Amino acid sequence: MNNKPLKVELFFTYAGLTDEEVKGKTVVVIDVLRACTTACAAFMSGCREIIPVESIGDATSLLDKLDREVVLLAGERKGYKVDGFDLGNSPYEFTEEIVRGKVIILASTNGSRALVLGSAGEDCMAASFVNVSNIVERIASVGNDIAIVCSGRELNFSLEDTLCGGMIISGLGDRAESANDAAVVASKLYEERKSDLASALRNSDHGRYLVSLGFSPDIDFAAQVDSIGLIPYWDNGRLVVDDGA
Ligand code: 3SL
C-alpha cells in the first residue's frame, strides 16, 4: 500500500477558489447543511444521478434539454424550496418513492456552486458527516494531494463544514500534511468539538437558521456520522455513485 504523505489544503469557502488551486488534486466538497448530506440521501434512495448547477436559471435551461419524465428539479433559496421546483433541499424529501431512477438537477445556494467549482479537480466528491469514513478511505487510496472545499454560508465561514473538514484530516492520521493555515485550524476545531458534533451543528449559524425554519430533523440527520456509506463523485458532468452501492 502506498503510504506517501498527502498534502491537504482546506478552503473555508469556495469564494475566490481558482482552477489552479484544485488542478491535479482530489477535491472534497463539503456541505453538511445540507446539499451534500441530501445528495447522499438521494443516492441512498436510488436516484440515478445528480447534476449540480450554479443558478436557478441554469437549472431550468438544463431541464429544457432533458427528458422531463425522468428529471426532478431540486434546490433552495434561503432554505426554502424554489417556486416551481419538485423538491427542496431536505434529505427527508428524497424518498425512494420519489427519486428512484431519477436524474436530479440540484440548484442549492452554496453546495451546488462549490461542487461545480470543485469539478475542475482531478477527481471530486461530495462529503458530509454521513459518508465521512468512506471519503477518508477513498482519498487515502487515490493518493493525490487533497483540496477540501467547504461550501460555507453565502461566502462566509461555516462551523459545520469546517468541523467535517477537520474530521477528514484527522481520519487521514499521520499521512495528512496540513498544507495551509485553514487545514490546521479545522483540525484543531474538530478536536475541540468532536465529542458533541450534533450540538455543534445545531448551534452553528446555519443550524440555528434551519431550526427557525422548522428543519430541526435535518440537523439530526446530518449529524449521523457514517450513516450512509456512499460517495457521490463527478463523472462526465454529473454526480454518480458506484454501481451496486
Ligand atoms: O447552501 C446550500 O447549498 C444549502 O445546503 C443551504 S440549505 O441548508 O438548504 O439552506
Short mmCIF file of C-alpha atoms and ligand atoms in Angstrom, two decimals:
data_model
loop_
_atom_site.label_atom_id
_atom_site.label_comp_id
_atom_site.label_asym_id
_atom_site.label_seq_id
_atom_site.Cartn_x
_atom_site.Cartn_y
_atom_site.Cartn_z
CA MET A 1 0.00 0.00 0.00
CA ASN A 2 1.21 3.48 -0.90
CA ASN A 3 1.83 5.50 2.25
CA LYS A 4 3.15 8.68 0.73
CA PRO A 5 2.22 11.79 2.71
CA LEU A 6 -0.80 13.67 1.39
CA LYS A 7 -0.72 17.44 1.27
CA VAL A 8 -4.08 18.70 2.47
CA GLU A 9 -5.28 22.23 1.85
CA LEU A 10 -8.62 23.36 3.22
CA PHE A 11 -10.69 26.29 1.96
CA PHE A 12 -13.24 27.75 4.35
CA THR A 13 -15.43 28.75 1.40
CA TYR A 14 -15.35 28.47 -2.37
CA ALA A 15 -15.01 32.26 -2.63
CA GLY A 16 -12.14 33.03 -4.96
CA LEU A 17 -11.28 29.37 -5.47
CA THR A 18 -9.37 29.04 -8.73
CA ASP A 19 -8.94 26.10 -11.09
CA GLU A 20 -5.22 26.27 -10.32
CA GLU A 21 -5.91 25.53 -6.67
CA VAL A 22 -7.71 22.29 -7.46
CA LYS A 23 -5.99 21.15 -10.66
CA GLY A 24 -4.48 17.68 -10.35
CA LYS A 25 -5.88 17.22 -6.85
CA THR A 26 -8.54 15.13 -5.26
CA VAL A 27 -11.22 17.63 -4.31
CA VAL A 28 -13.58 17.00 -1.42
CA VAL A 29 -16.53 19.38 -1.39
CA ILE A 30 -18.34 19.59 1.94
CA ASP A 31 -21.83 20.90 2.56
CA VAL A 32 -23.08 19.34 5.79
CA LEU A 33 -26.18 21.58 5.99
CA ARG A 34 -27.48 20.43 3.66
CA ALA A 35 -26.60 19.85 -0.01
CA CYS A 36 -24.00 17.07 0.29
CA THR A 37 -25.94 15.31 3.05
CA THR A 38 -29.04 15.47 0.86
CA ALA A 39 -27.12 14.20 -2.20
CA CYS A 40 -26.10 11.14 -0.15
CA ALA A 41 -29.71 10.65 0.95
CA ALA A 42 -30.92 10.88 -2.66
CA PHE A 43 -28.45 8.24 -3.82
CA MET A 44 -29.38 6.04 -0.88
CA SER A 45 -32.96 6.25 -2.15
CA GLY A 46 -31.85 5.14 -5.60
CA CYS A 47 -31.58 8.28 -7.71
CA ARG A 48 -29.57 7.69 -10.89
CA GLU A 49 -27.52 10.89 -11.00
CA ILE A 50 -27.38 14.43 -9.67
CA ILE A 51 -26.39 17.40 -11.78
CA PRO A 52 -25.34 20.32 -9.56
CA VAL A 53 -25.77 23.70 -11.24
CA GLU A 54 -24.80 27.22 -10.25
CA SER A 55 -28.13 29.01 -10.59
CA ILE A 56 -31.85 28.58 -10.87
CA GLY A 57 -31.62 29.79 -14.47
CA ASP A 58 -29.05 27.08 -15.25
CA ALA A 59 -31.37 24.51 -13.70
CA THR A 60 -34.38 25.46 -15.79
CA SER A 61 -32.46 25.73 -19.04
CA LEU A 62 -30.91 22.33 -18.47
CA LEU A 63 -34.34 20.90 -17.75
CA ASP A 64 -35.49 22.02 -21.20
CA LYS A 65 -32.82 19.80 -22.77
CA LEU A 66 -33.63 16.66 -20.77
CA ASP A 67 -36.48 14.20 -20.59
CA ARG A 68 -38.96 15.70 -18.10
CA GLU A 69 -40.25 12.21 -17.33
CA VAL A 70 -37.04 11.23 -15.58
CA VAL A 71 -35.81 14.57 -14.27
CA LEU A 72 -36.55 16.27 -10.98
CA LEU A 73 -35.65 19.86 -10.19
CA ALA A 74 -34.38 20.32 -6.64
CA GLY A 75 -32.95 23.22 -4.74
CA GLU A 76 -33.47 26.03 -2.32
CA ARG A 77 -33.01 29.69 -1.75
CA LYS A 78 -32.79 30.85 1.87
CA GLY A 79 -33.54 27.24 2.80
CA TYR A 80 -36.96 27.16 1.10
CA LYS A 81 -37.85 25.10 -1.95
CA VAL A 82 -37.61 27.19 -5.10
CA ASP A 83 -41.01 28.06 -6.58
CA GLY A 84 -41.92 25.61 -9.35
CA PHE A 85 -39.26 23.06 -8.33
CA ASP A 86 -40.18 19.48 -7.48
CA LEU A 87 -38.08 19.26 -4.33
CA GLY A 88 -36.33 21.49 -1.86
CA ASN A 89 -33.10 20.53 -0.10
CA SER A 90 -34.23 18.47 2.89
CA PRO A 91 -32.89 14.89 2.92
CA TYR A 92 -36.32 13.71 4.07
CA GLU A 93 -37.91 14.80 0.78
CA PHE A 94 -35.70 12.48 -1.28
CA THR A 95 -37.60 9.26 -0.63
CA GLU A 96 -37.27 6.13 -2.69
CA GLU A 97 -40.79 6.57 -4.00
CA ILE A 98 -39.93 9.97 -5.42
CA VAL A 99 -36.33 9.71 -6.59
CA ARG A 100 -35.63 6.08 -7.58
CA GLY A 101 -34.22 6.00 -11.13
CA LYS A 102 -34.41 9.78 -11.50
CA VAL A 103 -31.92 12.40 -12.61
CA ILE A 104 -31.90 15.29 -10.16
CA ILE A 105 -30.84 18.78 -11.15
CA LEU A 106 -29.67 20.41 -7.92
CA ALA A 107 -29.52 24.17 -7.50
CA SER A 108 -28.69 24.89 -3.88
CA THR A 109 -27.27 28.21 -2.78
CA ASN A 110 -23.74 27.22 -1.79
CA GLY A 111 -23.24 23.47 -2.08
CA SER A 112 -24.01 23.09 -5.76
CA ARG A 113 -21.79 26.06 -6.65
CA ALA A 114 -18.92 24.62 -4.65
CA LEU A 115 -19.43 21.27 -6.36
CA VAL A 116 -19.32 22.89 -9.80
CA LEU A 117 -16.06 24.69 -8.95
CA GLY A 118 -14.59 21.57 -7.37
CA SER A 119 -15.22 19.59 -10.54
CA ALA A 120 -12.10 21.20 -12.05
CA GLY A 121 -10.03 18.88 -9.85
CA GLU A 122 -8.54 15.57 -10.95
CA ASP A 123 -11.45 13.96 -9.18
CA CYS A 124 -14.13 15.46 -6.99
CA MET A 125 -16.53 14.03 -4.44
CA ALA A 126 -19.33 15.23 -2.18
CA ALA A 127 -18.72 14.82 1.53
CA SER A 128 -20.59 15.21 4.74
CA PHE A 129 -20.63 13.54 8.13
CA VAL A 130 -22.93 10.83 6.77
CA ASN A 131 -20.19 9.44 4.49
CA VAL A 132 -17.03 10.75 6.13
CA SER A 133 -15.15 7.48 6.76
CA ASN A 134 -15.72 6.28 3.21
CA ILE A 135 -14.40 9.60 1.94
CA VAL A 136 -11.26 9.26 4.06
CA GLU A 137 -10.68 5.74 2.80
CA ARG A 138 -11.17 6.76 -0.84
CA ILE A 139 -8.90 9.81 -0.78
CA ALA A 140 -6.19 7.91 1.06
CA SER A 141 -6.23 5.17 -1.54
CA VAL A 142 -6.23 7.58 -4.51
CA GLY A 143 -3.07 9.16 -3.12
CA ASN A 144 -3.25 12.60 -4.79
CA ASP A 145 -2.83 15.83 -2.87
CA ILE A 146 -6.14 16.99 -1.49
CA ALA A 147 -8.18 20.18 -1.60
CA ILE A 148 -11.02 20.23 0.92
CA VAL A 149 -13.54 22.87 -0.16
CA CYS A 150 -16.09 23.89 2.45
CA SER A 151 -19.24 25.29 0.87
CA GLY A 152 -19.67 27.73 3.73
CA ARG A 153 -22.56 30.10 4.06
CA GLU A 154 -23.08 32.83 1.48
CA LEU A 155 -19.31 33.09 1.00
CA ASN A 156 -18.62 33.04 4.73
CA PHE A 157 -17.09 30.50 7.07
CA SER A 158 -19.38 27.78 8.38
CA LEU A 159 -18.64 25.82 11.52
CA GLU A 160 -20.28 22.57 10.38
CA ASP A 161 -18.35 22.27 7.12
CA THR A 162 -15.08 23.17 8.81
CA LEU A 163 -15.64 20.54 11.50
CA CYS A 164 -16.27 17.92 8.84
CA GLY A 165 -13.07 19.01 7.06
CA GLY A 166 -11.22 18.65 10.36
CA MET A 167 -12.65 15.18 10.82
CA ILE A 168 -11.43 14.14 7.36
CA ILE A 169 -7.92 15.43 8.11
CA SER A 170 -7.96 13.66 11.47
CA GLY A 171 -9.08 10.44 9.73
CA LEU A 172 -6.03 10.59 7.45
CA GLY A 173 -3.86 10.47 10.57
CA ASP A 174 -0.12 10.69 10.01
CA ARG A 175 -0.49 10.68 6.24
CA ALA A 176 -2.00 14.18 6.25
CA GLU A 177 0.35 17.12 5.97
CA SER A 178 -1.71 20.22 6.68
CA ALA A 179 -0.54 22.47 3.89
CA ASN A 180 -2.31 25.69 4.81
CA ASP A 181 -3.45 27.54 7.94
CA ALA A 182 -7.12 26.73 7.35
CA ALA A 183 -6.34 22.99 7.48
CA VAL A 184 -4.55 23.48 10.82
CA VAL A 185 -7.48 25.44 12.24
CA ALA A 186 -10.05 22.91 11.01
CA SER A 187 -8.15 20.05 12.68
CA LYS A 188 -7.93 21.92 15.97
CA LEU A 189 -11.58 22.92 15.88
CA TYR A 190 -12.60 19.33 15.23
CA GLU A 191 -10.51 18.05 18.15
CA GLU A 192 -12.19 20.62 20.38
CA ARG A 193 -15.77 19.88 19.31
CA LYS A 194 -15.74 16.22 18.30
CA SER A 195 -17.39 14.92 21.47
CA ASP A 196 -20.70 16.55 20.55
CA LEU A 197 -20.98 17.20 16.84
CA ALA A 198 -24.78 17.27 16.91
CA SER A 199 -24.77 20.22 19.32
CA ALA A 200 -22.10 21.98 17.29
CA LEU A 201 -24.27 21.67 14.18
CA ARG A 202 -27.41 22.75 15.98
CA ASN A 203 -25.70 25.83 17.45
CA SER A 204 -23.96 26.90 14.26
CA ASP A 205 -25.27 29.96 12.37
CA HIS A 206 -26.90 27.86 9.68
CA GLY A 207 -28.07 25.22 12.16
CA ARG A 208 -29.96 27.84 14.15
CA TYR A 209 -31.40 29.26 10.94
CA LEU A 210 -32.64 25.86 9.80
CA VAL A 211 -34.22 25.24 13.21
CA SER A 212 -36.03 28.56 12.87
CA LEU A 213 -37.48 27.33 9.55
CA GLY A 214 -38.66 24.07 11.14
CA PHE A 215 -35.88 21.87 9.70
CA SER A 216 -34.58 20.63 13.03
CA PRO A 217 -34.79 16.93 11.96
CA ASP A 218 -32.46 17.70 9.05
CA ILE A 219 -29.74 18.65 11.50
CA ASP A 220 -30.04 15.35 13.37
CA PHE A 221 -29.94 13.57 10.02
CA ALA A 222 -26.77 15.43 9.02
CA ALA A 223 -25.07 14.73 12.36
CA GLN A 224 -25.22 10.94 11.95
CA VAL A 225 -21.62 10.04 11.25
CA ASP A 226 -21.22 7.29 8.61
CA SER A 227 -24.94 6.58 8.33
CA ILE A 228 -24.70 6.49 4.50
CA GLY A 229 -21.72 4.71 3.04
CA LEU A 230 -21.99 6.20 -0.45
CA ILE A 231 -19.58 8.52 -2.22
CA PRO A 232 -21.16 10.79 -4.83
CA TYR A 233 -18.40 11.72 -7.30
CA TRP A 234 -18.18 13.69 -10.52
CA ASP A 235 -18.21 11.69 -13.69
CA ASN A 236 -18.90 13.25 -17.09
CA GLY A 237 -20.65 16.34 -15.80
CA ARG A 238 -22.78 14.75 -13.14
CA LEU A 239 -22.54 13.13 -9.73
CA VAL A 240 -22.92 9.38 -9.57
CA VAL A 241 -22.21 6.62 -7.10
CA ASP A 242 -20.59 3.29 -7.87
CA ASP A 243 -22.84 0.56 -9.24
CA GLY A 244 -24.16 -1.75 -6.61
CA ALA A 245 -23.61 0.94 -3.97
O1 3SL B 1 -26.39 26.44 0.55
C1 3SL B 1 -26.66 25.29 0.29
O2 3SL B 1 -26.17 24.66 -0.62
C2 3SL B 1 -27.74 24.62 1.12
O3 3SL B 1 -27.30 23.38 1.53
C3 3SL B 1 -28.31 25.52 2.14
S1 3SL B 1 -29.74 24.93 2.93
O4 3SL B 1 -29.37 24.16 4.10
O5 3SL B 1 -30.56 24.16 2.04
O6 3SL B 1 -30.46 26.15 3.38
#
